[in-house]
Amino acid sequence: MKITEVRIHLMGEDRLKAFASVTFDDAFVVRNMKIVEGTNGVFLCMPSRKLPDGTHKDMVHPINQEFREYLEENILKAYEEELKNQSVGKTQEESSGYNKDAQ
């Protein structure tokens, strides 16, 4: 299974940094993966639902460590790229005097 697209939606909250949607083989998408800030840096959380007892259960998850690493590596790389693009965009706005909120 090959990742063919990763979309990142930055959140900018204290712990929740972004949501990710991943398309596999141009045929199957998994939405609502979370990129979360932990004590050892950012990590990936699978989409989950809250159970009546208050715990959470993953709706999807990798079956083996090799695929988990492949998934995390590609999603976190896309996240870092999105952060870089956002930073470049802000720098260009500041240097040009552009203020999107003023419109």
Coordinates of N, CA and C in Angstrom, one line a residue:
M1 N 0.8 -1.2 0.0 CA 0.0 0.0 0.0 C 0.9 1.2 0.0
K2 N 0.6 2.2 -0.9 CA 1.4 3.3 -1.1 C 0.6 4.6 -0.7
I3 N 1.2 5.5 0.0 CA 0.6 6.8 0.3 C 0.7 7.6 -1.0
T4 N -0.4 8.1 -1.5 CA -0.4 8.9 -2.7 C -0.7 10.4 -2.4
E5 N -1.2 10.7 -1.2 CA -1.5 12.1 -0.9 C -1.6 12.2 0.6
V6 N -1.0 13.3 1.2 CA -1.2 13.7 2.6 C -1.6 15.1 2.6
R7 N -2.7 15.4 3.3 CA -3.2 16.8 3.5 C -3.1 17.1 5.0
I8 N -2.6 18.2 5.3 CA -2.4 18.7 6.7 C -3.3 19.9 6.9
H9 N -4.0 19.9 8.0 CA -4.8 21.1 8.5 C -4.3 21.5 9.8
L10 N -3.5 22.6 9.8 CA -2.9 23.0 11.1 C -3.9 23.6 12.0
M11 N -3.7 23.3 13.3 CA -4.6 23.7 14.4 C -4.0 24.8 15.3
G12 N -2.7 24.7 15.6 CA -2.1 25.7 16.4 C -2.5 25.7 17.8
E13 N -3.0 24.7 18.3 CA -3.4 24.6 19.8 C -2.2 24.1 20.6
D14 N -2.3 24.1 21.9 CA -1.2 23.7 22.7 C -0.7 22.3 22.4
R15 N -1.6 21.4 22.5 CA -1.2 20.0 22.2 C -1.6 19.5 20.9
L16 N -2.8 19.8 20.4 CA -3.2 19.4 19.1 C -2.7 20.3 18.0
K17 N -1.7 19.8 17.3 CA -1.0 20.6 16.3 C -1.7 20.6 14.9
A18 N -2.3 19.5 14.5 CA -2.8 19.4 13.2 C -3.7 18.1 13.0
F19 N -4.5 18.2 12.0 CA -5.2 17.0 11.6 C -4.6 16.6 10.2
A20 N -4.6 15.3 9.9 CA -4.0 14.8 8.7 C -5.1 13.9 8.0
S21 N -5.1 14.0 6.7 CA -5.9 13.1 5.9 C -4.9 12.4 4.9
V22 N -5.0 11.1 4.8 CA -4.0 10.3 4.0 C -4.8 9.5 3.0
T23 N -4.3 9.6 1.7 CA -4.9 8.8 0.6 C -3.9 7.7 0.3
F24 N -4.4 6.5 0.2 CA -3.6 5.3 -0.2 C -4.0 4.8 -1.6
D25 N -3.0 4.6 -2.4 CA -3.2 4.1 -3.8 C -4.2 4.8 -4.6
D26 N -4.4 6.1 -4.4 CA -5.4 6.9 -5.1 C -6.8 6.3 -5.0
A27 N -7.0 5.6 -3.9 CA -8.3 4.8 -3.9 C -9.0 4.8 -2.5
F28 N -8.2 5.1 -1.4 CA -8.8 5.0 -0.1 C -8.2 6.1 0.8
V29 N -9.1 6.8 1.5 CA -8.6 7.9 2.4 C -9.0 7.6 3.8
V30 N -8.1 8.0 4.7 CA -8.3 8.0 6.1 C -8.2 9.4 6.6
R31 N -9.2 9.9 7.2 CA -9.3 11.3 7.7 C -9.2 11.3 9.3
N32 N -8.9 12.5 9.8 CA -8.9 12.8 11.2 C -7.8 12.1 12.0
M33 N -6.7 11.8 11.4 CA -5.5 11.5 12.2 C -5.0 12.7 12.8
K34 N -4.6 12.6 14.0 CA -4.1 13.8 14.8 C -2.6 13.8 15.0
I35 N -2.1 15.0 14.8 CA -0.7 15.2 15.2 C -0.7 16.0 16.5
V36 N -0.1 15.4 17.5 CA -0.2 15.8 18.9 C 1.2 16.1 19.5
E37 N 1.4 17.1 20.2 CA 2.6 17.4 20.9 C 2.7 16.7 22.2
G38 N 3.7 15.8 22.4 CA 3.9 15.1 23.6 C 5.1 15.5 24.3
T39 N 5.5 14.8 25.3 CA 6.7 15.2 26.1 C 8.0 15.0 25.3
N40 N 8.0 14.1 24.3 CA 9.1 13.8 23.5 C 9.0 14.3 22.1
G41 N 8.2 15.3 21.8 CA 7.9 15.8 20.5 C 6.6 15.4 19.9
V42 N 6.4 15.7 18.7 CA 5.1 15.4 18.0 C 5.0 13.9 17.7
F43 N 3.7 13.4 17.7 CA 3.5 12.0 17.4 C 2.1 11.9 16.7
L44 N 1.8 10.8 16.1 CA 0.6 10.6 15.3 C -0.4 9.8 16.1
C45 N -1.6 10.2 16.1 CA -2.7 9.5 16.8 C -3.7 9.1 15.7
M46 N -4.2 7.9 15.8 CA -5.2 7.3 14.8 C -6.5 7.9 15.1
P47 N -7.4 7.9 14.1 CA -8.8 8.4 14.3 C -9.4 7.4 15.4
S48 N -10.2 8.0 16.3 CA -10.8 7.2 17.4 C -12.2 7.7 17.7
R49 N -12.9 6.9 18.5 CA -14.2 7.3 19.0 C -14.2 7.1 20.5
K50 N -15.0 7.9 21.1 CA -15.1 7.8 22.6 C -16.2 6.8 22.9
L51 N -15.8 5.8 23.8 CA -16.7 4.8 24.2 C -17.5 5.3 25.4
P52 N -18.7 4.6 25.7 CA -19.5 5.1 26.9 C -18.8 5.1 28.2
D53 N -17.7 4.3 28.4 CA -17.0 4.3 29.6 C -15.9 5.4 29.7
G54 N -15.9 6.3 28.6 CA -14.9 7.4 28.6 C -13.6 7.1 28.0
T55 N -13.3 5.9 27.6 CA -12.1 5.6 26.9 C -12.2 5.8 25.4
H56 N -11.1 5.8 24.7 CA -11.1 5.9 23.3 C -10.6 4.7 22.6
K57 N -11.2 4.4 21.5 CA -10.8 3.2 20.7 C -10.5 3.6 19.3
D58 N -9.3 3.2 18.8 CA -8.9 3.6 17.4 C -9.9 2.9 16.4
M59 N -10.2 3.7 15.4 CA -11.1 3.2 14.4 C -10.3 2.4 13.3
V60 N -9.1 2.9 13.1 CA -8.2 2.3 12.1 C -6.8 2.3 12.8
H61 N -5.9 1.4 12.4 CA -4.6 1.4 12.9 C -3.7 0.5 12.1
P62 N -2.4 0.8 12.0 CA -1.5 -0.1 11.3 C -1.4 -1.4 12.0
I63 N -1.2 -2.5 11.2 CA -1.1 -3.8 11.8 C 0.3 -4.2 12.2
N64 N 1.3 -3.6 11.6 CA 2.7 -3.9 12.0 C 3.5 -2.6 12.1
Q65 N 4.6 -2.8 12.8 CA 5.5 -1.7 13.1 C 6.1 -1.0 11.9
E66 N 6.4 -1.8 10.9 CA 7.0 -1.3 9.6 C 6.0 -0.3 9.0
F67 N 4.8 -0.7 8.9 CA 3.8 0.2 8.2 C 3.5 1.5 9.1
R68 N 3.5 1.3 10.4 CA 3.3 2.4 11.3 C 4.4 3.4 11.1
E69 N 5.7 3.0 11.0 CA 6.8 3.9 10.8 C 6.7 4.6 9.5
Y70 N 6.3 3.8 8.4 CA 6.1 4.4 7.1 C 5.1 5.5 7.1
L71 N 4.0 5.3 7.8 CA 2.9 6.2 7.9 C 3.3 7.4 8.7
E72 N 3.9 7.2 9.9 CA 4.3 8.4 10.7 C 5.4 9.2 10.0
E73 N 6.3 8.6 9.4 CA 7.4 9.3 8.7 C 6.8 10.2 7.6
N74 N 5.9 9.7 6.8 CA 5.4 10.5 5.7 C 4.4 11.6 6.2
I75 N 3.6 11.3 7.2 CA 2.7 12.3 7.7 C 3.5 13.4 8.4
L76 N 4.4 13.1 9.3 CA 5.2 14.1 10.0 C 6.0 14.9 9.1
K77 N 6.5 14.3 8.0 CA 7.3 15.1 7.0 C 6.4 16.1 6.3
A78 N 5.1 15.7 6.0 CA 4.2 16.6 5.4 C 3.8 17.7 6.4
Y79 N 3.7 17.4 7.7 CA 3.4 18.4 8.7 C 4.5 19.4 8.8
E80 N 5.8 19.0 8.8 CA 6.9 19.9 8.9 C 6.9 20.8 7.7
E81 N 6.6 20.2 6.5 CA 6.6 21.0 5.3 C 5.5 22.1 5.4
E82 N 4.3 21.7 5.9 CA 3.2 22.7 6.0 C 3.6 23.8 7.0
L83 N 4.3 23.5 8.1 CA 4.7 24.5 9.0 C 5.7 25.4 8.3
K84 N 6.6 24.9 7.5 CA 7.6 25.7 6.8 C 6.9 26.6 5.8
N85 N 5.9 26.1 5.1 CA 5.1 26.9 4.1 C 4.4 28.0 4.8
Q86 N 3.8 27.7 6.0 CA 3.1 28.7 6.7 C 4.0 29.8 7.2
S87 N 5.2 29.4 7.7 CA 6.2 30.4 8.2 C 6.7 31.3 7.0
V88 N 6.9 30.7 5.9 CA 7.3 31.5 4.7 C 6.2 32.5 4.3
G89 N 5.0 32.0 4.3 CA 3.9 32.9 4.0 C 3.7 34.1 4.9
K90 N 3.9 33.9 6.2 CA 3.9 34.9 7.2 C 5.0 35.9 7.0
T91 N 6.2 35.4 6.7 CA 7.4 36.3 6.5 C 7.1 37.1 5.3
Q92 N 6.6 36.6 4.2 CA 6.3 37.4 3.0 C 5.2 38.5 3.3
E93 N 4.2 38.1 4.0 CA 3.2 39.1 4.4 C 3.8 40.2 5.2
E94 N 4.6 39.9 6.2 CA 5.2 40.9 7.0 C 6.1 41.8 6.2
S95 N 6.9 41.3 5.3 CA 7.9 42.1 4.6 C 7.2 43.0 3.5
S96 N 6.0 42.5 3.0 CA 5.3 43.3 2.0 C 4.3 44.3 2.6
G97 N 4.1 44.2 3.9 CA 3.1 45.1 4.6 C 1.7 44.6 4.4
Y98 N 1.5 43.4 3.8 CA 0.2 42.9 3.5 C -0.5 42.5 4.8
N99 N -1.7 42.9 5.0 CA -2.5 42.5 6.2 C -3.8 42.0 5.7
K100 N -4.0 40.7 5.7 CA -5.2 40.1 5.2 C -6.4 40.4 6.1
D101 N -6.2 40.7 7.4 CA -7.2 41.0 8.3 C -7.8 42.4 8.1
A102 N -7.0 43.3 7.4 CA -7.4 44.7 7.2 C -8.4 44.8 6.0
Q103 N -8.6 43.7 5.3 CA -9.6 43.8 4.1 C -11.0 43.5 4.6

